[in-house]
Amino acid sequence: MDEVSQLLDFTPEQTIEFRDKAMMELFYSSGLRLSELTSINRLDIDLDNAELRVTGKGSKQRLVPVGRMAIEAIHQWLECRIEFLKTESDALFISKLGNRISVRQVQQRLSYWAKRQGLNNTLNPHKLRHSFASHLLQSSSDLRAVQELLGHADLSTTQVYTHLDFQHLAKVYDSAHPRAKK
């Protein structure tokens, strides 16, 4: 089981856990930047069509798909979100005080869940985005599609993930090719 699967492998029981699960599932499902996650409003997400309108760097907007597990987690969060709501808020993810969740709060909650799920402390918000990109590249090899989904203006920024994919391929080669073995 990889780190992301291990991180997301829990059943929420309390309101804060439903929120955290929805945040982490959406983060990974859609390859979001931390600032993009915290700025999402309820109207930005279309759960029926499984898509999210994201405002990225330079105020550029893009449409990204939302995975089935993220949709399910967000539905569950929206059912109990009212418990945190003090005044009306457009923010999808809010704190216990009813305010839009901050970047720092997301970092702290991710660190909390990493420890709780038995992961090391190197798991940070960017790791979910990184895993999203790496997993897509490993299964599709479509660099341009991943570039679009990540909201990268320059393809060279996305190519960082191909290096990781090459490392994976090199390991496979070393373990499988007869001439690679000592």
PDB file of C-alpha atoms in Angstrom:
ATOM      1  CA  MET A   1       0.000   0.000   0.000  1.00  0.00           C
ATOM      2  CA  ASP A   2       1.491   3.376  -0.962  1.00  0.00           C
ATOM      3  CA  GLU A   3       1.550   6.356   1.413  1.00  0.00           C
ATOM      4  CA  VAL A   4      -1.477   8.095  -0.079  1.00  0.00           C
ATOM      5  CA  SER A   5      -3.636   4.965   0.137  1.00  0.00           C
ATOM      6  CA  GLN A   6      -2.516   4.438   3.717  1.00  0.00           C
ATOM      7  CA  LEU A   7      -3.273   8.083   4.545  1.00  0.00           C
ATOM      8  CA  LEU A   8      -6.786   7.913   3.121  1.00  0.00           C
ATOM      9  CA  ASP A   9      -7.594   4.501   4.576  1.00  0.00           C
ATOM     10  CA  PHE A  10      -9.833   5.501   7.480  1.00  0.00           C
ATOM     11  CA  THR A  11     -13.532   5.828   8.204  1.00  0.00           C
ATOM     12  CA  PRO A  12     -14.466   9.241   9.594  1.00  0.00           C
ATOM     13  CA  GLU A  13     -16.596   9.377  12.722  1.00  0.00           C
ATOM     14  CA  GLN A  14     -16.534  13.022  13.852  1.00  0.00           C
ATOM     15  CA  THR A  15     -17.320  16.192  11.895  1.00  0.00           C
ATOM     16  CA  ILE A  16     -13.670  17.261  11.715  1.00  0.00           C
ATOM     17  CA  GLU A  17     -12.734  13.820  10.371  1.00  0.00           C
ATOM     18  CA  PHE A  18     -15.379  14.074   7.627  1.00  0.00           C
ATOM     19  CA  ARG A  19     -13.935  17.453   6.649  1.00  0.00           C
ATOM     20  CA  ASP A  20     -10.359  16.182   6.706  1.00  0.00           C
ATOM     21  CA  LYS A  21     -11.205  13.104   4.655  1.00  0.00           C
ATOM     22  CA  ALA A  22     -13.022  15.237   2.059  1.00  0.00           C
ATOM     23  CA  MET A  23     -10.102  17.693   1.875  1.00  0.00           C
ATOM     24  CA  MET A  24      -7.479  14.992   1.448  1.00  0.00           C
ATOM     25  CA  GLU A  25      -9.533  13.004  -1.073  1.00  0.00           C
ATOM     26  CA  LEU A  26     -10.155  16.138  -3.169  1.00  0.00           C
ATOM     27  CA  PHE A  27      -6.522  17.193  -2.866  1.00  0.00           C
ATOM     28  CA  TYR A  28      -5.322  13.861  -4.255  1.00  0.00           C
ATOM     29  CA  SER A  29      -8.196  13.284  -6.678  1.00  0.00           C
ATOM     30  CA  SER A  30      -7.747  16.589  -8.482  1.00  0.00           C
ATOM     31  CA  GLY A  31      -4.038  17.357  -8.040  1.00  0.00           C
ATOM     32  CA  LEU A  32      -4.634  20.675  -6.335  1.00  0.00           C
ATOM     33  CA  ARG A  33      -2.140  23.150  -4.948  1.00  0.00           C
ATOM     34  CA  LEU A  34      -2.597  23.921  -1.248  1.00  0.00           C
ATOM     35  CA  SER A  35      -3.732  27.489  -1.962  1.00  0.00           C
ATOM     36  CA  GLU A  36      -6.249  26.183  -4.517  1.00  0.00           C
ATOM     37  CA  LEU A  37      -7.747  23.782  -1.986  1.00  0.00           C
ATOM     38  CA  THR A  38      -8.237  26.450   0.671  1.00  0.00           C
ATOM     39  CA  SER A  39      -9.814  28.913  -1.781  1.00  0.00           C
ATOM     40  CA  ILE A  40     -12.516  26.534  -3.100  1.00  0.00           C
ATOM     41  CA  ASN A  41     -16.079  27.758  -2.672  1.00  0.00           C
ATOM     42  CA  ARG A  42     -19.120  25.484  -2.573  1.00  0.00           C
ATOM     43  CA  LEU A  43     -20.266  26.773  -5.971  1.00  0.00           C
ATOM     44  CA  ASP A  44     -16.901  25.890  -7.571  1.00  0.00           C
ATOM     45  CA  ILE A  45     -17.639  22.190  -7.347  1.00  0.00           C
ATOM     46  CA  ASP A  46     -20.230  20.356  -9.416  1.00  0.00           C
ATOM     47  CA  LEU A  47     -20.673  16.991  -7.726  1.00  0.00           C
ATOM     48  CA  ASP A  48     -23.248  15.783 -10.276  1.00  0.00           C
ATOM     49  CA  ASN A  49     -20.802  16.255 -13.161  1.00  0.00           C
ATOM     50  CA  ALA A  50     -17.721  15.380 -11.064  1.00  0.00           C
ATOM     51  CA  GLU A  51     -15.818  18.554 -11.871  1.00  0.00           C
ATOM     52  CA  LEU A  52     -14.225  21.435 -10.049  1.00  0.00           C
ATOM     53  CA  ARG A  53     -13.455  24.946 -11.263  1.00  0.00           C
ATOM     54  CA  VAL A  54     -10.069  25.887  -9.804  1.00  0.00           C
ATOM     55  CA  THR A  55      -8.453  29.301  -9.707  1.00  0.00           C
ATOM     56  CA  GLY A  56      -4.707  28.720  -9.883  1.00  0.00           C
ATOM     57  CA  LYS A  57      -1.579  30.813 -10.176  1.00  0.00           C
ATOM     58  CA  GLY A  58      -2.017  34.109 -11.972  1.00  0.00           C
ATOM     59  CA  SER A  59      -5.785  33.850 -11.371  1.00  0.00           C
ATOM     60  CA  LYS A  60      -6.011  31.363 -14.247  1.00  0.00           C
ATOM     61  CA  GLN A  61      -9.026  29.108 -14.092  1.00  0.00           C
ATOM     62  CA  ARG A  62      -9.136  25.476 -15.097  1.00  0.00           C
ATOM     63  CA  LEU A  63     -11.670  22.692 -14.891  1.00  0.00           C
ATOM     64  CA  VAL A  64     -10.495  19.462 -13.258  1.00  0.00           C
ATOM     65  CA  PRO A  65     -12.230  16.133 -12.741  1.00  0.00           C
ATOM     66  CA  VAL A  66     -13.173  14.969  -9.258  1.00  0.00           C
ATOM     67  CA  GLY A  67     -12.867  11.272  -8.457  1.00  0.00           C
ATOM     68  CA  ARG A  68     -15.607   9.055  -7.100  1.00  0.00           C
ATOM     69  CA  MET A  69     -14.030   8.695  -3.645  1.00  0.00           C
ATOM     70  CA  ALA A  70     -13.637  12.468  -3.331  1.00  0.00           C
ATOM     71  CA  ILE A  71     -17.263  13.040  -4.354  1.00  0.00           C
ATOM     72  CA  GLU A  72     -18.452  10.554  -1.764  1.00  0.00           C
ATOM     73  CA  ALA A  73     -16.303  12.156   0.957  1.00  0.00           C
ATOM     74  CA  ILE A  74     -17.496  15.674   0.032  1.00  0.00           C
ATOM     75  CA  HIS A  75     -21.145  14.580   0.160  1.00  0.00           C
ATOM     76  CA  GLN A  76     -20.531  13.221   3.665  1.00  0.00           C
ATOM     77  CA  TRP A  77     -18.747  16.430   4.698  1.00  0.00           C
ATOM     78  CA  LEU A  78     -21.563  18.630   3.361  1.00  0.00           C
ATOM     79  CA  GLU A  79     -24.087  16.670   5.444  1.00  0.00           C
ATOM     80  CA  CYS A  80     -22.319  17.617   8.689  1.00  0.00           C
ATOM     81  CA  ARG A  81     -20.698  20.935   7.647  1.00  0.00           C
ATOM     82  CA  ILE A  82     -23.582  22.806   9.324  1.00  0.00           C
ATOM     83  CA  GLU A  83     -22.101  21.861  12.717  1.00  0.00           C
ATOM     84  CA  PHE A  84     -19.123  24.175  12.049  1.00  0.00           C
ATOM     85  CA  LEU A  85     -21.157  26.922  10.387  1.00  0.00           C
ATOM     86  CA  LYS A  86     -21.527  30.038  12.574  1.00  0.00           C
ATOM     87  CA  THR A  87     -22.503  32.454   9.796  1.00  0.00           C
ATOM     88  CA  GLU A  88     -23.091  31.816   6.109  1.00  0.00           C
ATOM     89  CA  SER A  89     -19.844  31.013   4.311  1.00  0.00           C
ATOM     90  CA  ASP A  90     -19.096  30.375   0.646  1.00  0.00           C
ATOM     91  CA  ALA A  91     -16.014  28.320   1.573  1.00  0.00           C
ATOM     92  CA  LEU A  92     -16.265  24.589   0.943  1.00  0.00           C
ATOM     93  CA  PHE A  93     -13.901  23.770   3.793  1.00  0.00           C
ATOM     94  CA  ILE A  94     -14.359  25.608   7.062  1.00  0.00           C
ATOM     95  CA  SER A  95     -12.769  25.422  10.500  1.00  0.00           C
ATOM     96  CA  LYS A  96     -14.516  24.636  13.792  1.00  0.00           C
ATOM     97  CA  LEU A  97     -14.975  28.399  14.188  1.00  0.00           C
ATOM     98  CA  GLY A  98     -16.846  28.591  10.884  1.00  0.00           C
ATOM     99  CA  ASN A  99     -14.104  30.434   8.981  1.00  0.00           C
ATOM    100  CA  ARG A 100     -12.517  29.383   5.697  1.00  0.00           C
ATOM    101  CA  ILE A 101      -9.833  26.836   6.552  1.00  0.00           C
ATOM    102  CA  SER A 102      -6.319  28.247   6.364  1.00  0.00           C
ATOM    103  CA  VAL A 103      -3.252  26.885   4.612  1.00  0.00           C
ATOM    104  CA  ARG A 104      -1.625  26.319   8.014  1.00  0.00           C
ATOM    105  CA  GLN A 105      -4.647  24.380   9.319  1.00  0.00           C
ATOM    106  CA  VAL A 106      -4.547  22.068   6.302  1.00  0.00           C
ATOM    107  CA  GLN A 107      -0.818  21.472   6.866  1.00  0.00           C
ATOM    108  CA  GLN A 108      -1.434  20.685  10.541  1.00  0.00           C
ATOM    109  CA  ARG A 109      -4.326  18.328   9.801  1.00  0.00           C
ATOM    110  CA  LEU A 110      -2.340  16.475   7.159  1.00  0.00           C
ATOM    111  CA  SER A 111       0.543  16.089   9.608  1.00  0.00           C
ATOM    112  CA  TYR A 112      -1.911  14.818  12.230  1.00  0.00           C
ATOM    113  CA  TRP A 113      -3.335  12.219   9.833  1.00  0.00           C
ATOM    114  CA  ALA A 114       0.093  11.137   8.646  1.00  0.00           C
ATOM    115  CA  LYS A 115       1.091  10.357  12.240  1.00  0.00           C
ATOM    116  CA  ARG A 116      -2.252   8.733  13.042  1.00  0.00           C
ATOM    117  CA  GLN A 117      -1.998   6.492   9.965  1.00  0.00           C
ATOM    118  CA  GLY A 118       1.578   5.474  10.820  1.00  0.00           C
ATOM    119  CA  LEU A 119       3.326   7.463   8.098  1.00  0.00           C
ATOM    120  CA  ASN A 120       6.552   9.408   8.424  1.00  0.00           C
ATOM    121  CA  ASN A 121       6.653  13.156   8.937  1.00  0.00           C
ATOM    122  CA  THR A 122       7.809  13.886   5.386  1.00  0.00           C
ATOM    123  CA  LEU A 123       4.228  13.722   4.144  1.00  0.00           C
ATOM    124  CA  ASN A 124       3.200  17.266   3.254  1.00  0.00           C
ATOM    125  CA  PRO A 125       0.377  18.806   1.188  1.00  0.00           C
ATOM    126  CA  HIS A 126       2.462  18.860  -1.978  1.00  0.00           C
ATOM    127  CA  LYS A 127       2.985  15.102  -1.664  1.00  0.00           C
ATOM    128  CA  LEU A 128      -0.704  14.573  -2.554  1.00  0.00           C
ATOM    129  CA  ARG A 129      -0.327  16.701  -5.693  1.00  0.00           C
ATOM    130  CA  HIS A 130       2.933  14.976  -6.471  1.00  0.00           C
ATOM    131  CA  SER A 131       1.337  11.519  -6.073  1.00  0.00           C
ATOM    132  CA  PHE A 132      -1.569  12.568  -8.279  1.00  0.00           C
ATOM    133  CA  ALA A 133       0.818  13.564 -11.082  1.00  0.00           C
ATOM    134  CA  SER A 134       3.075  10.539 -10.707  1.00  0.00           C
ATOM    135  CA  HIS A 135       0.196   8.064 -10.637  1.00  0.00           C
ATOM    136  CA  LEU A 136      -1.400   9.620 -13.724  1.00  0.00           C
ATOM    137  CA  LEU A 137       1.866   9.602 -15.630  1.00  0.00           C
ATOM    138  CA  GLN A 138       2.597   5.998 -14.690  1.00  0.00           C
ATOM    139  CA  SER A 139      -0.774   4.831 -15.968  1.00  0.00           C
ATOM    140  CA  SER A 140      -1.297   7.124 -18.961  1.00  0.00           C
ATOM    141  CA  SER A 141       2.097   8.582 -19.980  1.00  0.00           C
ATOM    142  CA  ASP A 142       0.180  11.637 -21.242  1.00  0.00           C
ATOM    143  CA  LEU A 143       2.393  14.514 -20.159  1.00  0.00           C
ATOM    144  CA  ARG A 144       0.234  17.197 -21.824  1.00  0.00           C
ATOM    145  CA  ALA A 145      -2.916  16.002 -20.049  1.00  0.00           C
ATOM    146  CA  VAL A 146      -1.125  16.006 -16.702  1.00  0.00           C
ATOM    147  CA  GLN A 147       0.186  19.508 -17.467  1.00  0.00           C
ATOM    148  CA  GLU A 148      -3.392  20.708 -18.046  1.00  0.00           C
ATOM    149  CA  LEU A 149      -4.710  19.035 -14.903  1.00  0.00           C
ATOM    150  CA  LEU A 150      -1.952  20.495 -12.738  1.00  0.00           C
ATOM    151  CA  GLY A 151      -2.365  23.958 -14.229  1.00  0.00           C
ATOM    152  CA  HIS A 152       1.277  24.248 -15.280  1.00  0.00           C
ATOM    153  CA  ALA A 153       1.920  27.011 -17.791  1.00  0.00           C
ATOM    154  CA  ASP A 154       5.171  25.400 -18.914  1.00  0.00           C
ATOM    155  CA  LEU A 155       5.587  21.750 -19.892  1.00  0.00           C
ATOM    156  CA  SER A 156       9.074  21.699 -18.365  1.00  0.00           C
ATOM    157  CA  THR A 157       7.486  22.132 -14.931  1.00  0.00           C
ATOM    158  CA  THR A 158       5.450  18.966 -15.486  1.00  0.00           C
ATOM    159  CA  GLN A 159       8.477  17.074 -16.816  1.00  0.00           C
ATOM    160  CA  VAL A 160       9.844  16.883 -13.256  1.00  0.00           C
ATOM    161  CA  TYR A 161       7.394  14.008 -12.781  1.00  0.00           C
ATOM    162  CA  THR A 162       8.791  12.079 -15.751  1.00  0.00           C
ATOM    163  CA  HIS A 163      12.102  11.825 -13.919  1.00  0.00           C
ATOM    164  CA  LEU A 164      10.340   9.987 -11.127  1.00  0.00           C
ATOM    165  CA  ASP A 165       8.619   7.770 -13.660  1.00  0.00           C
ATOM    166  CA  PHE A 166      12.023   7.019 -15.195  1.00  0.00           C
ATOM    167  CA  GLN A 167      13.346   5.998 -11.775  1.00  0.00           C
ATOM    168  CA  HIS A 168      10.437   3.557 -11.494  1.00  0.00           C
ATOM    169  CA  LEU A 169      11.174   2.199 -14.968  1.00  0.00           C
ATOM    170  CA  ALA A 170      14.870   1.836 -14.102  1.00  0.00           C
ATOM    171  CA  LYS A 171      13.980  -0.244 -11.037  1.00  0.00           C
ATOM    172  CA  VAL A 172      11.735  -2.466 -13.130  1.00  0.00           C
ATOM    173  CA  TYR A 173      14.502  -2.818 -15.705  1.00  0.00           C
ATOM    174  CA  ASP A 174      17.102  -3.669 -13.057  1.00  0.00           C
ATOM    175  CA  SER A 175      14.909  -6.348 -11.517  1.00  0.00           C
ATOM    176  CA  ALA A 176      13.664  -7.870 -14.784  1.00  0.00           C
ATOM    177  CA  HIS A 177      16.348  -7.608 -17.455  1.00  0.00           C
ATOM    178  CA  PRO A 178      18.776 -10.549 -17.473  1.00  0.00           C
ATOM    179  CA  ARG A 179      21.766  -8.338 -18.339  1.00  0.00           C
ATOM    180  CA  ALA A 180      20.984  -5.906 -15.537  1.00  0.00           C
ATOM    181  CA  LYS A 181      21.488  -8.533 -12.853  1.00  0.00           C
ATOM    182  CA  LYS A 182      24.885  -9.018 -11.312  1.00  0.00           C
TER     183      LYS A 182
END
